[in-house]
Short mmCIF file of C-alpha atoms and ligand atoms in Angstrom, two decimals:
data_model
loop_
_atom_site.label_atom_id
_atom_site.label_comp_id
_atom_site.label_asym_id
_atom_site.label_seq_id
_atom_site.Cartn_x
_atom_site.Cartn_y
_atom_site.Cartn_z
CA UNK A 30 27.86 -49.85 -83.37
CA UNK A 31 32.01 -48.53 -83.22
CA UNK A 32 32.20 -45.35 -81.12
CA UNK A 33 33.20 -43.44 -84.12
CA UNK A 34 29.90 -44.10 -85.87
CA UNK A 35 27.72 -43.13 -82.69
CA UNK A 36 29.92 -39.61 -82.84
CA UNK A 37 28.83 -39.38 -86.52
CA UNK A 38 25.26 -40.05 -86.05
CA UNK A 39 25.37 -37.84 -82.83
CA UNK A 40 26.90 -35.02 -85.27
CA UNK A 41 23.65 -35.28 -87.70
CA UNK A 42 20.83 -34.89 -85.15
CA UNK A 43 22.20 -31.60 -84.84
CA UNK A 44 21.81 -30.66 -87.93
CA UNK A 45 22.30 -26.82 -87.87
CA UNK A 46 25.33 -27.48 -86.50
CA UNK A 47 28.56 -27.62 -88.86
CA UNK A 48 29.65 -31.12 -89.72
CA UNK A 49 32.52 -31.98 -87.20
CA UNK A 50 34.76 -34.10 -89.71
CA UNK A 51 38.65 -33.40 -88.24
CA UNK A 52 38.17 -36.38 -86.08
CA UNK A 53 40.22 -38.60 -87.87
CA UNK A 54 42.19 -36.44 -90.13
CA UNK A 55 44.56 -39.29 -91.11
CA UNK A 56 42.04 -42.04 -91.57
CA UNK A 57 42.33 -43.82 -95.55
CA UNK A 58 39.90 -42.20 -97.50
CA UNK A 59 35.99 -43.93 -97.28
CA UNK A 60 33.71 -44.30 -100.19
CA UNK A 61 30.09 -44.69 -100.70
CA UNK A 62 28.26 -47.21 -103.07
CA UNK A 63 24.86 -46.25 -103.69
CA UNK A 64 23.22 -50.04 -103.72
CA UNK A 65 19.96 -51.19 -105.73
CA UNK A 66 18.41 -54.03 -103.00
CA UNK A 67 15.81 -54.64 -105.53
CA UNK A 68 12.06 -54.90 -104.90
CA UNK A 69 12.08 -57.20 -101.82
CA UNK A 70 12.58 -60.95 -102.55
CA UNK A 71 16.04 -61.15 -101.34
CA UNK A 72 17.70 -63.24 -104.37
CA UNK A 73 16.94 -60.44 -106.51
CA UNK A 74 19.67 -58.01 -106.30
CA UNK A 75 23.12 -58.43 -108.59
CA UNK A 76 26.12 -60.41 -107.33
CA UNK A 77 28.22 -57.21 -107.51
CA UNK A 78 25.72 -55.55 -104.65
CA UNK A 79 26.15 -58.83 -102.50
CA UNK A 80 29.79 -58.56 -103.04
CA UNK A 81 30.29 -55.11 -101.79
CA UNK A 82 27.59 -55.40 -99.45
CA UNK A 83 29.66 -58.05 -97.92
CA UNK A 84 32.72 -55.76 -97.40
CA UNK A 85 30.66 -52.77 -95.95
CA UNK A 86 31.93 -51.06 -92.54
CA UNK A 87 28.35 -49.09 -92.68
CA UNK A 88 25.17 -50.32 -94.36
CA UNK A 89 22.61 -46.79 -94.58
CA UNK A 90 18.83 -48.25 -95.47
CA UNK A 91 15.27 -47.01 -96.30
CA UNK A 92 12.54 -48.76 -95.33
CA UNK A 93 12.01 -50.34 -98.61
CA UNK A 94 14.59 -52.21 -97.89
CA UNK A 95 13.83 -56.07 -97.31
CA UNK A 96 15.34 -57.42 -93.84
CA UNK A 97 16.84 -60.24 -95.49
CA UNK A 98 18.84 -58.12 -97.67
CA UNK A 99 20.48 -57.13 -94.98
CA UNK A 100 22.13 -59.91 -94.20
CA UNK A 101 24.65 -60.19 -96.95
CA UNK A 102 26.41 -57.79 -94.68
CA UNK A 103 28.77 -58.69 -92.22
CA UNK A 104 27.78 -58.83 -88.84
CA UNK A 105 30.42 -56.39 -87.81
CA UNK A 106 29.04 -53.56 -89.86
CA UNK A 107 26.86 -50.94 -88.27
CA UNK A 108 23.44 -51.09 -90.08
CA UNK A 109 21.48 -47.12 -89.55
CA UNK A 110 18.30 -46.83 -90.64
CA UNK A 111 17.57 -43.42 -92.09
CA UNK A 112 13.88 -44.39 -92.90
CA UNK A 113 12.05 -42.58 -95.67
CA UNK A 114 8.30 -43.87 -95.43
CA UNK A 115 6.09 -41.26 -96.69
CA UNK A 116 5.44 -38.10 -94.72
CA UNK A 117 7.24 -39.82 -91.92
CA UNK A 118 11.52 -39.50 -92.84
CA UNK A 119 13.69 -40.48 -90.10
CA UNK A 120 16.05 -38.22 -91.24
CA UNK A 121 15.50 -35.84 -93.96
CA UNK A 122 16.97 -36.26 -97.23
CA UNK A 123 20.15 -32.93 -96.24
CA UNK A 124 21.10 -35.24 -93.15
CA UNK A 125 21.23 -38.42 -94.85
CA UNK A 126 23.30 -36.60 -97.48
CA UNK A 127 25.54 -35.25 -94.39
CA UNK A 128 25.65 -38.48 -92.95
CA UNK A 129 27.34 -40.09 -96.15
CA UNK A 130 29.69 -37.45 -96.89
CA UNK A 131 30.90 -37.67 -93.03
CA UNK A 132 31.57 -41.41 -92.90
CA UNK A 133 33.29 -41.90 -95.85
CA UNK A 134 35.27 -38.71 -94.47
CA UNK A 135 36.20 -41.08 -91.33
CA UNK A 136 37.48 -43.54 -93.76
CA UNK A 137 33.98 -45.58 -93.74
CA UNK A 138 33.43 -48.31 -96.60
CA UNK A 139 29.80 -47.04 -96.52
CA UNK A 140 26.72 -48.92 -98.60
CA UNK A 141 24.37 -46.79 -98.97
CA UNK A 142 21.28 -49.39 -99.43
CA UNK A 143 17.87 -48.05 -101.44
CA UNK A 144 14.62 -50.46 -102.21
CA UNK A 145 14.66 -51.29 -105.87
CA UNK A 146 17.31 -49.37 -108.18
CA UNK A 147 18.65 -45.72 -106.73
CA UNK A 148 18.50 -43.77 -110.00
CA UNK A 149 14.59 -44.63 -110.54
CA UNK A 150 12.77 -42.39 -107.87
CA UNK A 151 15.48 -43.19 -104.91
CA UNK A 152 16.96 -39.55 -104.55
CA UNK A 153 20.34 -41.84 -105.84
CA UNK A 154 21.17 -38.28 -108.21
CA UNK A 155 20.66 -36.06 -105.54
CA UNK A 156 22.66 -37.88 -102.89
CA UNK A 157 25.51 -38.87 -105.74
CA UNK A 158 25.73 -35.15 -106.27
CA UNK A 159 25.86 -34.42 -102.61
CA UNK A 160 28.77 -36.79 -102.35
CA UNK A 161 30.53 -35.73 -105.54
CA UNK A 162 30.62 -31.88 -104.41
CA UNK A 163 31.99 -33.32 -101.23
CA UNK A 164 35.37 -34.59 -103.01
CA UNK A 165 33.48 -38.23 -101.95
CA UNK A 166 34.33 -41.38 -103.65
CA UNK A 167 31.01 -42.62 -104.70
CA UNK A 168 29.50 -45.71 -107.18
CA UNK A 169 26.13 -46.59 -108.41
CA UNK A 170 24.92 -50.74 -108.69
CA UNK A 171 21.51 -51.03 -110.00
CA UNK A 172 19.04 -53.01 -108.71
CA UNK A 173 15.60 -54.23 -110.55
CA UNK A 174 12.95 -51.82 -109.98
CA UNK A 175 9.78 -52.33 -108.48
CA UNK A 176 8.28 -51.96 -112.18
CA UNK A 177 10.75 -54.93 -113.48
CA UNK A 178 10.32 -56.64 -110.09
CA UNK A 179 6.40 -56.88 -110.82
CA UNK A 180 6.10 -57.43 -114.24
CA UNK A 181 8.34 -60.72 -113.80
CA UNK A 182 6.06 -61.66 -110.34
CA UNK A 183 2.85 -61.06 -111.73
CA UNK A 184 3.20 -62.11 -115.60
CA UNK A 185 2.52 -58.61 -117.00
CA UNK A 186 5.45 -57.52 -119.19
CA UNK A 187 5.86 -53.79 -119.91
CA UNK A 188 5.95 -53.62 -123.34
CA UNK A 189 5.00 -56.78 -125.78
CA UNK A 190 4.54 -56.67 -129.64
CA UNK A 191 0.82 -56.91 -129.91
CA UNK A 192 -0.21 -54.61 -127.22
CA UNK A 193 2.47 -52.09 -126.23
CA UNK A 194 5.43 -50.46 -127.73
CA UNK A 195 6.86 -48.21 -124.94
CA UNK A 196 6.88 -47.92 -121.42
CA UNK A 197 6.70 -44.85 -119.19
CA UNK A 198 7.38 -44.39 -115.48
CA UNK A 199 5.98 -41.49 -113.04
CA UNK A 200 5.12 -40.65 -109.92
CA UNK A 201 1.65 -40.37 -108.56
CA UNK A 202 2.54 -38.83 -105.37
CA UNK A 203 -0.50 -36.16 -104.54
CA UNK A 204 0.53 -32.55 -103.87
CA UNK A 205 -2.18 -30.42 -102.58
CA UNK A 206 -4.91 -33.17 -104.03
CA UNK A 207 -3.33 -32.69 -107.58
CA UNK A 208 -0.77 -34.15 -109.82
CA UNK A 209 1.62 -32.43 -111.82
CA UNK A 210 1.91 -35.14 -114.91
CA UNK A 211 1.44 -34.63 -118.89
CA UNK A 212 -1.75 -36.30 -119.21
CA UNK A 213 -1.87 -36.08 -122.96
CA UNK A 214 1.45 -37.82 -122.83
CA UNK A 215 0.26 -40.23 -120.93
CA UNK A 216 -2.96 -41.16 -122.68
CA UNK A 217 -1.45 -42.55 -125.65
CA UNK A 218 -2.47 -45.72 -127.07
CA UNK A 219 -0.20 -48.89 -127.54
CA UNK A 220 2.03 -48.08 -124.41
CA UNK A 221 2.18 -48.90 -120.55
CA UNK A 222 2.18 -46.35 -117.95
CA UNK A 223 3.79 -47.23 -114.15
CA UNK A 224 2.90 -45.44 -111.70
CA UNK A 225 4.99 -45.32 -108.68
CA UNK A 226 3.58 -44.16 -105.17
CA UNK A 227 0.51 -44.05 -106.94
CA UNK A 228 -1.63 -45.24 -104.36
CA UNK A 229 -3.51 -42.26 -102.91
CA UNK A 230 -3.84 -40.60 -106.31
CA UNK A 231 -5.28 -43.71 -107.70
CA UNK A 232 -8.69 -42.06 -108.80
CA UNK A 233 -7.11 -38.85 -109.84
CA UNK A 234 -4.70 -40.91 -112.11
CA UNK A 235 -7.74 -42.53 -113.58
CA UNK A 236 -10.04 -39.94 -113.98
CA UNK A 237 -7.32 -37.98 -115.96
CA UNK A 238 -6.16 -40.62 -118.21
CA UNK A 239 -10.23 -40.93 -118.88
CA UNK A 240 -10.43 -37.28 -119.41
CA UNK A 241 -7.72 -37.11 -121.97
CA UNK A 242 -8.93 -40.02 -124.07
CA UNK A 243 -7.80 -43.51 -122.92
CA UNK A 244 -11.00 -45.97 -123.11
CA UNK A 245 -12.43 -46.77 -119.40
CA UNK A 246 -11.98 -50.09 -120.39
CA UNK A 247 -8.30 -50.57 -120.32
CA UNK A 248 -6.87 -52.83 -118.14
CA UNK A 249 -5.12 -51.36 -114.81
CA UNK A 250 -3.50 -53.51 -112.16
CA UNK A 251 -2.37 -52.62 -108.73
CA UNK A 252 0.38 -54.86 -107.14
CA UNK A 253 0.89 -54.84 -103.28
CA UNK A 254 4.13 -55.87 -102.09
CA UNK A 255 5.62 -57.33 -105.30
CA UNK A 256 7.96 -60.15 -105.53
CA UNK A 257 7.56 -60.69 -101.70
CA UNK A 258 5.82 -63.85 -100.05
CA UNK A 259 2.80 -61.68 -99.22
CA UNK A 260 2.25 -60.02 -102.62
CA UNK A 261 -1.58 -59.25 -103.53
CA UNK A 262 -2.62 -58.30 -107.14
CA UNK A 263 -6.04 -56.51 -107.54
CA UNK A 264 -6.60 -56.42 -111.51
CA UNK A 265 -9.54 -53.69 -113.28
CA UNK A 266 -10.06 -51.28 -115.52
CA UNK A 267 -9.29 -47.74 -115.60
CA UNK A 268 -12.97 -47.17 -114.29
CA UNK A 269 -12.95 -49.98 -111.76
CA UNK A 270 -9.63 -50.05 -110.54
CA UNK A 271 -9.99 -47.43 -107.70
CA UNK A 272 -12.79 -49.01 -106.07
CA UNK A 273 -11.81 -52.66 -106.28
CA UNK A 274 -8.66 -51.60 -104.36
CA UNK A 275 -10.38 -49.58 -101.68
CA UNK A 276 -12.14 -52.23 -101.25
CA UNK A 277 -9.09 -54.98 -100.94
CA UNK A 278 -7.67 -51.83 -98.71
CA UNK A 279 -4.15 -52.61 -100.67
CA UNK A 280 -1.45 -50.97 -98.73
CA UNK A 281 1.73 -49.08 -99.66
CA UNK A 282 4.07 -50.00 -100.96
CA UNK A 283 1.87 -50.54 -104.10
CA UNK A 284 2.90 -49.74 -107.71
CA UNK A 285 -0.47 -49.26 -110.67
CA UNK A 286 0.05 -50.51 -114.27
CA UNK A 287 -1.73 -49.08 -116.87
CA UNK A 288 -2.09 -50.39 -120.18
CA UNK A 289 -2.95 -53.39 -122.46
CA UNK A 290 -0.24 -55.56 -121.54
CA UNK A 291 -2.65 -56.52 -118.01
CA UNK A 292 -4.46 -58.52 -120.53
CA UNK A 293 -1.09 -60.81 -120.38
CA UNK A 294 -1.56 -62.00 -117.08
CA UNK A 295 -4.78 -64.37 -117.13
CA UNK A 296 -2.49 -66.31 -119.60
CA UNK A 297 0.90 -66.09 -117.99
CA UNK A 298 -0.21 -65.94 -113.51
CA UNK A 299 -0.86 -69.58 -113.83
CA UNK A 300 3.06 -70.48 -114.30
CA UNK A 301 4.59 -67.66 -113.00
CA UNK A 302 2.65 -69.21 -109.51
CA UNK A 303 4.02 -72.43 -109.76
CA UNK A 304 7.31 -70.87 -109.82
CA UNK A 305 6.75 -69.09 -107.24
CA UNK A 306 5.43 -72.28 -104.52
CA UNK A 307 8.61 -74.13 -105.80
CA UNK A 308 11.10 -71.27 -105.72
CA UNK A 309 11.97 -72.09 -101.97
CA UNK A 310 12.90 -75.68 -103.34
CA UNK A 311 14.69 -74.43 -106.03
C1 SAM B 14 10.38 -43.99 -103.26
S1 SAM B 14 9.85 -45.13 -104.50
C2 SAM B 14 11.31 -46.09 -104.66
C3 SAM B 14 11.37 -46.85 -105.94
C4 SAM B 14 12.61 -47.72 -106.05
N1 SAM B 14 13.81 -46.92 -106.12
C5 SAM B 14 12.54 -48.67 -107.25
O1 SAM B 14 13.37 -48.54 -108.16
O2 SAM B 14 11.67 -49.52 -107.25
C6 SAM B 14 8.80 -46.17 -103.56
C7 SAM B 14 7.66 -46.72 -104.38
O3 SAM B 14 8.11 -47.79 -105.21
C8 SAM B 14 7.08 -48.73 -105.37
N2 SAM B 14 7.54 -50.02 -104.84
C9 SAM B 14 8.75 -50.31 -104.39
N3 SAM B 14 8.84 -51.61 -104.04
C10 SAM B 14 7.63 -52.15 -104.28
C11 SAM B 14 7.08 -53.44 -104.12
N4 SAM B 14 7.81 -54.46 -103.66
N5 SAM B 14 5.79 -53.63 -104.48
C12 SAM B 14 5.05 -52.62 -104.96
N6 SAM B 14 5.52 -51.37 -105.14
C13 SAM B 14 6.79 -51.13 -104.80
C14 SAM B 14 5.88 -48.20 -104.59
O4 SAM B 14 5.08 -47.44 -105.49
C15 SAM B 14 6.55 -47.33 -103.56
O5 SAM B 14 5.67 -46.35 -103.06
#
């Protein structure tokens, strides 16, 4: 990594301390381009985010981020890893935010590189707004969400004529055992709910969909991994989802559908597998 970048990083350990940014008071103006890398098979992000990932001084990642996304980077550019698993940031979200707004300052072509797309749960509005107050040059490319991601890997599309006319996503991330979602909202017929970070609250999610009138039978998938070479699907109902995936111990990062589109996938797996094997021949 360039000296310049090890100063920078140096400046946001210290977080309490004021950003040092005079250090290269005549350097062209930087600019940051917030990045969708897409749900983790590598050929799924947009030409425009290889493009600009290949002209990056500074890649900034999450952990969501697959390896070989990387790579469409030039070996020159300093890759920092800023983390973001859950309950265990790297850096917290203010320092990241610092971090940006100080290397474009130095003049930095910066990529700032988030799993799936930035706007759908990727903190992409609050760093954008970070940047913007800053003066910053900033631009958003999508990526395809984990939700998009999955429902192409596993044969389960979100909406479909016969069994689901809308699509909502939320979060199932647990505070204090509890989640604050509009359950009646949620429990309506004829639509699919996604549910990201959902896999803690699994139960809870299903027990309140239950409890405000969705039939225990509906189909409910969880999908570990999507789109990547080790991807496991464990496929229920609202009342037998929770166990089955205790019991396959699925691991983040896992995304739950909900809804009568699962039904699609005992017709549709069969081919969307044979892509799959012969994709690498492709
Ligand atoms: C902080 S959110 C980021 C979402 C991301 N911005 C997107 O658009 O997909 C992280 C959550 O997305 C879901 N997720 C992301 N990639 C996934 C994948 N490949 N397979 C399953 N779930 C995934 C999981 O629920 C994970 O906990």
């Amino acid at each position: 990594m360039e000296r310049l970048d090890e100063q920078l990083l140096d400046e946001m350990t210290h977080a309490s301390r004021p950003l040092r940014t005079e250090f290269a008071p005549n350097a062209p103006r930087g600019r940051v381009v917030l990045v969708g890398a897409g749900p983790g098979d590598p050929e799924l992000i947009t030409l425009k985010a290889a493009r600009v990932l290949g002209r990056a001084d500074v890649v900034v990642y999450d952990h969501l981020v697959s390896p070989a996304v990387l790579e469409y980077a030039p070996q020159t550019a300093a890759r920092v890893y800023v983390g973001k698993e859950r309950d265990r940031h790297t850096l917290p979200q203010q320092e990241i935010n610092h971090l940006l707004v100080a290397l474009a300052r130095a003049g930095k072509h910066v990529v700032r590189l988030k799993g799936g797309d930035p706007f759908v749960f990727g903190r992409g509005g609050e760093e954008m707004q970070a940047l913007a107050q800053e003066g910053i040059h900033c631009e958003v490319i999508p990526g395809i969400t984990a939700a998009c991601g999955i429902a192409a890997a596993t044969g389960v599309p979100l909406t479909h004529r016969d069994y689901a006319h809308g699509c909502v996503f939320v979060t199932g991330h647990l505070r204090d055992g509890s989640m604050d979602l509009d359950w009646d909202a949620l429990a309506r017929p004829r639509q699919t709910i996604v549910i990201y970070m959902g896999l803690r609250g699994l139960a809870v999610v299903a027990q309140q969909l239950i409890a405000h009138g969705l039939a225990a039978t509906t189909p409910a998938m969880v999908v570990e991994n999507g789109t990547n070479p080790q991807q496991r699907v464990v496929t229920g109902t609202l009342a037998t989802l929770p166990a089955l995936v205790e019991a396959s111990a699925l691991r983040s990062p896992a995304l739950a559908v909900v809804g009568e589109v699962v039904r699609c996938r005992d017709a549709i797996a069969a081919a969307i597998c044979d892509y799959t094997m012969q994709k690498a021949a492709l």
